[in-house]
Amino acid sequence: MHKADRSVKSVDFAGATGHCPDEYIGEEGNIMLRPASYAMAQWIGPGEDARTVIGPVRAEPVAQAGGARLDVQGMLDWARGTGGPTLRAMTFHDRARMLKAVALHLQSRKDELYALNTLTGATRRDGAVDIEGGIGTMLVIASKGRRDMPDGHVYVDGETETLSRGGSFVGQHVSVPLQGVAVHINAFNFPVWGMLEKLAPTLLAGVPAIVKPATQTCYLTEACFRMIVESGLLPEGAVQLVIGGVGDMLDRLGAQDAVAFTGSADTALRLRMNRNLVANSVRFHAEQDSLNATVLGPDVAPGSAAFDHFIKEAGNEITVKAGQKCTAIRRIIVPERHMDAVAEALTARLAQITVGDPGDASVRMGALASLEQKADVLAQLSALSGETRRLTGNPETPALIGAAPRGAFLAPTLLCCDDPDAARAVHSVEAFGPVSTLMPYRDLDHACALTNRGGGSLVASLVTDDPQVARQVALATAAWHGRLYVTGAGSAGESTGHGAPLPHMIHGGPGRAGGGEELGGVRGVLHYMQRTAIQGSPDVIAAITGQWLPGAAETAPPQHPFQRTFHEIRIGETIHTDAREVTLEDIEHFARFTGDTFYAHMDEEAARANPFFPGRVAHGYLLLSFAAGLFVQPDPGPVLANTGLTGLSFRKPVSPGDSIRVRLTAKRKTGRTDTYGEVAWNVTLRNHDDEEVAEYELLTMVAYSR
Ligand code: NAP
């Protein structure tokens, strides 16, 4: 068991100057971290069989990790029985607020994470992607939860389906949290981001998680996890941590559980074939290695802004995180005639990359995550050597700043494959380090064919200034890539970077990339929820979703709803207005006033010739204005503003002499700030024959108090 409170000391370890808990620092100033698992609210330190983690910078031990005997079944029961029910009792907004608070807490302590970051071989710039990228991801998911999900327990997925002629039986897709536990197995390259990007959507969904980081960098994950626990912001049982192996945990998962894996294709294959996972249809998402490509458009010439941007992006992808990014560019596909220019520009750029002690501010590229990783990359380089020639120097002999060669350092390495059609290894061997291969294409079809030879990737990028080139590439390649990143001179300044995943969009890739998906705002949250098609009467659907729909019961409010506060307004409260006749004079007045003299309103003969109209008809916008005039209560009150109108459809034309009346019903309420929330109203306009002429959703901001 770990000491609860740790005194903190400033240390300098191979340049990794920072603050480290006292107990980790030996007499000679060396660091021996002892990351602990967190199971059933107990910290459990390394056991007798703990693995010694060798740091990549000095090639000396930095941590003892794993080997503890964990009660795997107890952990699963704790998550399912304690964490799950508490999380599910909260609304999406409650959980989103909780996530935001956690992220802000981590933000306030990020320097402690940076101190450990350098031990993993990563520079400060790499650390920012991992640490602040992870915190930023959590903040975005939290904000999506508040903005795009209800302040309730059921997520309404899409529109109501009409299943009966009279509307008394309808269908609605809803999503509810899984009632099990999510097991997250993460790769070594992003110890913080990797945990937070999975935790955020899982917890927002209302599902507890057990996190298993890769052992090589688990001490950084543990430090971040410990901060989350210490914040006291999460309910008991919401998160647990396994340092080391998960034992037989996967054999004990059931139909309500989910596994999200990031790592190598080999491990993914082994895990996804687990008999129990298959037998119980346990959700298994894999994000695995990928031969990502970038294409230089045929329209982009050396010396142009787009060309420079291409070189910058390719150079960054080779060197950020020492190339240990699942999204890093492994294949650089350029027009034959520009091969020399690209090779020259890229080798010049790579020559400027300083390699060495990641704690040294002048170093641009640190170490690989481990000596094993370095050995793997060298083996993969040798597998590529038959098909490629090296354009840069010997990767094993980089000039190092402030570090000894025994560390896991490699120089940025650019290879060239002259015959990518005959080659096989360059399209299938992932050297997970600062390595990329340049190859020529003849025409755009050839470029697309080469791009797709990776067998399914997380991301492919294209640099072009020609939207038609982008269209051709997208149609030919999108099916093979989870993400297509297209930039050119116009967007280069604001583009997010080939390798940067964004929490707003779904990430993942087909085939070799694992076939999984992660992140993606609400889409990512839905990975941890069950979508169910509910069929029933409108009242049944309204009761389950907490939203009114046509056909569900209407109630009469005690006063005009615009005089009621957010909390007083009840879903289903309805007012029916008086009727108002629409005259020809109204139409002409509106036409003159607004300048909208479209023939359908002004020219009887031309209007009659139009198959949609019986003759001159009222402007749709005139009807909306009259509707507002009919339902609005004009006095100052809790309704603060009309913020929009969605889903407008005009169903039947209104002719001069027709009359209209309005039904206004409170459909949905969503808290927005501490003082007001959004009320969505269903507004339906009917004519004198009781036919629906228009329907829309009106959005208003309504104060919590008068
Ligand atoms: P890895 O060796 O496959 O390990 C990934 C994770 O699986 C680690 O946490 C590892 O734990 C765990 N693991 C291994 N065997 C297991 C088992 N039998 N049961 C349960 N867990 C097990 O991959 P890695 O070397 O950490 O990561 C590098 C690879 O990940 C690269 O190929 C890279 O392309 C890929 N990657 C992909 C993405 C993506 O989003 N697609 C992101 C990052 C990395 P231990 O560390 O304790 O062995």
PDB file of C-alpha atoms in Angstrom, residues 130-278:
ATOM      1  CA  ASP A 130      -0.105  13.975 -24.422  1.00  0.00           C
ATOM      2  CA  ILE A 131      -0.878  15.929 -21.260  1.00  0.00           C
ATOM      3  CA  GLU A 132      -2.624  19.078 -22.421  1.00  0.00           C
ATOM      4  CA  GLY A 133      -4.044  17.243 -25.427  1.00  0.00           C
ATOM      5  CA  GLY A 134      -5.613  14.759 -23.004  1.00  0.00           C
ATOM      6  CA  ILE A 135      -6.986  17.430 -20.707  1.00  0.00           C
ATOM      7  CA  GLY A 136      -8.285  19.403 -23.704  1.00  0.00           C
ATOM      8  CA  THR A 137      -9.997  16.285 -25.030  1.00  0.00           C
ATOM      9  CA  MET A 138     -11.761  15.793 -21.725  1.00  0.00           C
ATOM     10  CA  LEU A 139     -12.913  19.426 -21.746  1.00  0.00           C
ATOM     11  CA  VAL A 140     -14.308  19.114 -25.268  1.00  0.00           C
ATOM     12  CA  ILE A 141     -16.194  15.916 -24.447  1.00  0.00           C
ATOM     13  CA  ALA A 142     -17.572  17.589 -21.308  1.00  0.00           C
ATOM     14  CA  SER A 143     -18.741  20.543 -23.333  1.00  0.00           C
ATOM     15  CA  LYS A 144     -20.323  18.272 -25.967  1.00  0.00           C
ATOM     16  CA  GLY A 145     -22.176  16.551 -23.153  1.00  0.00           C
ATOM     17  CA  ARG A 146     -23.694  19.826 -21.986  1.00  0.00           C
ATOM     18  CA  ARG A 147     -24.459  21.095 -25.459  1.00  0.00           C
ATOM     19  CA  ASP A 148     -25.505  18.030 -27.437  1.00  0.00           C
ATOM     20  CA  MET A 149     -26.954  15.686 -24.827  1.00  0.00           C
ATOM     21  CA  PRO A 150     -30.020  16.121 -22.613  1.00  0.00           C
ATOM     22  CA  ASP A 151     -30.005  16.907 -18.926  1.00  0.00           C
ATOM     23  CA  GLY A 152     -31.597  13.500 -18.452  1.00  0.00           C
ATOM     24  CA  HIS A 153     -30.887   9.793 -18.497  1.00  0.00           C
ATOM     25  CA  VAL A 154     -31.879   8.814 -22.021  1.00  0.00           C
ATOM     26  CA  TYR A 155     -30.242  10.009 -25.227  1.00  0.00           C
ATOM     27  CA  VAL A 156     -32.790  10.447 -28.006  1.00  0.00           C
ATOM     28  CA  ASP A 157     -31.274   9.217 -31.241  1.00  0.00           C
ATOM     29  CA  GLY A 158     -32.875  10.700 -34.351  1.00  0.00           C
ATOM     30  CA  GLU A 159     -36.472  11.492 -35.221  1.00  0.00           C
ATOM     31  CA  THR A 160     -39.627   9.638 -34.280  1.00  0.00           C
ATOM     32  CA  GLU A 161     -40.674   7.049 -36.862  1.00  0.00           C
ATOM     33  CA  THR A 162     -44.349   6.957 -37.803  1.00  0.00           C
ATOM     34  CA  LEU A 163     -45.520   3.363 -37.540  1.00  0.00           C
ATOM     35  CA  SER A 164     -49.292   3.794 -37.766  1.00  0.00           C
ATOM     36  CA  ARG A 165     -51.717   5.747 -39.918  1.00  0.00           C
ATOM     37  CA  GLY A 166     -53.404   7.517 -37.021  1.00  0.00           C
ATOM     38  CA  GLY A 167     -50.162   8.271 -35.156  1.00  0.00           C
ATOM     39  CA  SER A 168     -51.136   6.327 -32.009  1.00  0.00           C
ATOM     40  CA  PHE A 169     -48.151   3.961 -32.365  1.00  0.00           C
ATOM     41  CA  VAL A 170     -44.694   5.296 -33.130  1.00  0.00           C
ATOM     42  CA  GLY A 171     -41.024   4.302 -32.896  1.00  0.00           C
ATOM     43  CA  GLN A 172     -38.047   6.072 -31.410  1.00  0.00           C
ATOM     44  CA  HIS A 173     -34.400   5.077 -31.141  1.00  0.00           C
ATOM     45  CA  VAL A 174     -32.915   5.818 -27.733  1.00  0.00           C
ATOM     46  CA  SER A 175     -29.541   5.102 -26.190  1.00  0.00           C
ATOM     47  CA  VAL A 176     -28.957   4.186 -22.564  1.00  0.00           C
ATOM     48  CA  PRO A 177     -25.711   3.472 -20.679  1.00  0.00           C
ATOM     49  CA  LEU A 178     -24.383  -0.076 -20.648  1.00  0.00           C
ATOM     50  CA  GLN A 179     -24.828  -1.611 -17.214  1.00  0.00           C
ATOM     51  CA  GLY A 180     -21.382  -3.153 -17.088  1.00  0.00           C
ATOM     52  CA  VAL A 181     -17.823  -1.928 -17.035  1.00  0.00           C
ATOM     53  CA  ALA A 182     -15.469  -0.615 -19.713  1.00  0.00           C
ATOM     54  CA  VAL A 183     -11.975  -2.085 -19.762  1.00  0.00           C
ATOM     55  CA  HIS A 184      -9.475   0.250 -21.414  1.00  0.00           C
ATOM     56  CA  ILE A 185      -6.158  -1.213 -22.553  1.00  0.00           C
ATOM     57  CA  ASN A 186      -3.811   1.519 -23.722  1.00  0.00           C
ATOM     58  CA  ALA A 187      -0.564   1.795 -25.674  1.00  0.00           C
ATOM     59  CA  PHE A 188       2.685   3.160 -24.277  1.00  0.00           C
ATOM     60  CA  ASN A 189       2.968   6.204 -26.506  1.00  0.00           C
ATOM     61  CA  PHE A 190       0.328   8.473 -24.967  1.00  0.00           C
ATOM     62  CA  PRO A 191       0.169   7.627 -21.255  1.00  0.00           C
ATOM     63  CA  VAL A 192      -2.097  10.567 -20.364  1.00  0.00           C
ATOM     64  CA  TRP A 193      -4.058  11.307 -23.529  1.00  0.00           C
ATOM     65  CA  GLY A 194      -4.578   7.588 -24.108  1.00  0.00           C
ATOM     66  CA  MET A 195      -6.317   7.276 -20.739  1.00  0.00           C
ATOM     67  CA  LEU A 196      -8.298  10.523 -20.830  1.00  0.00           C
ATOM     68  CA  GLU A 197      -9.575  10.207 -24.397  1.00  0.00           C
ATOM     69  CA  LYS A 198     -11.209   6.903 -23.475  1.00  0.00           C
ATOM     70  CA  LEU A 199     -12.293   7.847 -19.955  1.00  0.00           C
ATOM     71  CA  ALA A 200     -14.129  11.002 -21.013  1.00  0.00           C
ATOM     72  CA  PRO A 201     -16.727   9.425 -23.321  1.00  0.00           C
ATOM     73  CA  THR A 202     -17.057   6.368 -21.061  1.00  0.00           C
ATOM     74  CA  LEU A 203     -17.834   8.373 -17.945  1.00  0.00           C
ATOM     75  CA  LEU A 204     -20.087  10.761 -19.863  1.00  0.00           C
ATOM     76  CA  ALA A 205     -22.038   7.720 -21.045  1.00  0.00           C
ATOM     77  CA  GLY A 206     -22.446   6.701 -17.399  1.00  0.00           C
ATOM     78  CA  VAL A 207     -20.205   3.627 -17.443  1.00  0.00           C
ATOM     79  CA  PRO A 208     -17.417   2.891 -14.937  1.00  0.00           C
ATOM     80  CA  ALA A 209     -13.959   2.078 -16.269  1.00  0.00           C
ATOM     81  CA  ILE A 210     -10.961  -0.047 -15.444  1.00  0.00           C
ATOM     82  CA  VAL A 211      -7.829   1.423 -17.030  1.00  0.00           C
ATOM     83  CA  LYS A 212      -4.820  -0.683 -17.916  1.00  0.00           C
ATOM     84  CA  PRO A 213      -1.928   1.417 -19.232  1.00  0.00           C
ATOM     85  CA  ALA A 214       1.053  -0.035 -21.068  1.00  0.00           C
ATOM     86  CA  THR A 215       3.643  -0.993 -18.463  1.00  0.00           C
ATOM     87  CA  GLN A 216       6.521   0.917 -20.075  1.00  0.00           C
ATOM     88  CA  THR A 217       5.024   4.344 -19.294  1.00  0.00           C
ATOM     89  CA  CYS A 218       2.454   3.398 -16.644  1.00  0.00           C
ATOM     90  CA  TYR A 219       4.002   5.619 -13.947  1.00  0.00           C
ATOM     91  CA  LEU A 220       2.892   8.717 -15.841  1.00  0.00           C
ATOM     92  CA  THR A 221      -0.605   7.336 -16.304  1.00  0.00           C
ATOM     93  CA  GLU A 222      -0.657   6.429 -12.600  1.00  0.00           C
ATOM     94  CA  ALA A 223       0.318   9.967 -11.594  1.00  0.00           C
ATOM     95  CA  CYS A 224      -2.529  11.401 -13.643  1.00  0.00           C
ATOM     96  CA  PHE A 225      -4.967   8.740 -12.415  1.00  0.00           C
ATOM     97  CA  ARG A 226      -3.940   9.459  -8.827  1.00  0.00           C
ATOM     98  CA  MET A 227      -4.766  13.128  -9.319  1.00  0.00           C
ATOM     99  CA  ILE A 228      -8.216  12.171 -10.557  1.00  0.00           C
ATOM    100  CA  VAL A 229      -8.839  10.005  -7.501  1.00  0.00           C
ATOM    101  CA  GLU A 230      -7.416  12.608  -5.142  1.00  0.00           C
ATOM    102  CA  SER A 231      -9.682  15.266  -6.601  1.00  0.00           C
ATOM    103  CA  GLY A 232     -12.629  13.409  -5.036  1.00  0.00           C
ATOM    104  CA  LEU A 233     -14.713  14.484  -8.010  1.00  0.00           C
ATOM    105  CA  LEU A 234     -15.631  11.008  -9.225  1.00  0.00           C
ATOM    106  CA  PRO A 235     -18.036   8.708  -7.410  1.00  0.00           C
ATOM    107  CA  GLU A 236     -16.626   5.620  -5.782  1.00  0.00           C
ATOM    108  CA  GLY A 237     -16.195   2.764  -8.226  1.00  0.00           C
ATOM    109  CA  ALA A 238     -16.191   5.011 -11.303  1.00  0.00           C
ATOM    110  CA  VAL A 239     -12.536   4.320 -12.099  1.00  0.00           C
ATOM    111  CA  GLN A 240      -9.963   1.682 -11.211  1.00  0.00           C
ATOM    112  CA  LEU A 241      -6.424   1.156 -12.437  1.00  0.00           C
ATOM    113  CA  VAL A 242      -4.453  -1.977 -13.231  1.00  0.00           C
ATOM    114  CA  ILE A 243      -0.682  -1.668 -13.321  1.00  0.00           C
ATOM    115  CA  GLY A 244       0.794  -4.761 -14.965  1.00  0.00           C
ATOM    116  CA  GLY A 245      -1.279  -7.605 -16.361  1.00  0.00           C
ATOM    117  CA  VAL A 246      -5.080  -7.825 -16.264  1.00  0.00           C
ATOM    118  CA  GLY A 247      -5.015 -11.526 -15.349  1.00  0.00           C
ATOM    119  CA  ASP A 248      -8.150 -13.293 -16.496  1.00  0.00           C
ATOM    120  CA  MET A 249     -10.261 -10.138 -16.540  1.00  0.00           C
ATOM    121  CA  LEU A 250     -11.305 -10.554 -20.168  1.00  0.00           C
ATOM    122  CA  ASP A 251     -12.533 -14.079 -19.414  1.00  0.00           C
ATOM    123  CA  ARG A 252     -14.907 -12.593 -16.855  1.00  0.00           C
ATOM    124  CA  LEU A 253     -16.549  -9.919 -18.979  1.00  0.00           C
ATOM    125  CA  GLY A 254     -20.158 -10.138 -20.038  1.00  0.00           C
ATOM    126  CA  ALA A 255     -22.667  -8.727 -22.491  1.00  0.00           C
ATOM    127  CA  GLN A 256     -22.915  -5.331 -20.794  1.00  0.00           C
ATOM    128  CA  ASP A 257     -19.164  -4.777 -20.736  1.00  0.00           C
ATOM    129  CA  ALA A 258     -16.895  -3.232 -23.354  1.00  0.00           C
ATOM    130  CA  VAL A 259     -13.211  -3.429 -24.169  1.00  0.00           C
ATOM    131  CA  ALA A 260     -11.373  -0.579 -25.865  1.00  0.00           C
ATOM    132  CA  PHE A 261      -7.868  -1.480 -26.957  1.00  0.00           C
ATOM    133  CA  THR A 262      -5.056   0.612 -28.416  1.00  0.00           C
ATOM    134  CA  GLY A 263      -1.828  -1.072 -29.377  1.00  0.00           C
ATOM    135  CA  SER A 264      -0.321  -3.433 -31.868  1.00  0.00           C
ATOM    136  CA  ALA A 265      -2.243  -5.526 -34.360  1.00  0.00           C
ATOM    137  CA  ASP A 266      -0.787  -8.716 -32.868  1.00  0.00           C
ATOM    138  CA  THR A 267      -2.078  -8.020 -29.375  1.00  0.00           C
ATOM    139  CA  ALA A 268      -5.420  -6.848 -30.760  1.00  0.00           C
ATOM    140  CA  LEU A 269      -5.795 -10.079 -32.688  1.00  0.00           C
ATOM    141  CA  ARG A 270      -4.998 -12.173 -29.627  1.00  0.00           C
ATOM    142  CA  LEU A 271      -7.429 -10.277 -27.436  1.00  0.00           C
ATOM    143  CA  ARG A 272     -10.293 -10.070 -29.878  1.00  0.00           C
ATOM    144  CA  MET A 273     -10.173 -13.846 -30.295  1.00  0.00           C
ATOM    145  CA  ASN A 274     -10.731 -14.360 -26.567  1.00  0.00           C
ATOM    146  CA  ARG A 275     -13.389 -17.036 -26.448  1.00  0.00           C
ATOM    147  CA  ASN A 276     -15.410 -15.367 -23.724  1.00  0.00           C
ATOM    148  CA  LEU A 277     -15.488 -12.020 -25.531  1.00  0.00           C
ATOM    149  CA  VAL A 278     -16.720 -13.711 -28.682  1.00  0.00           C
TER     150      VAL A 278
END
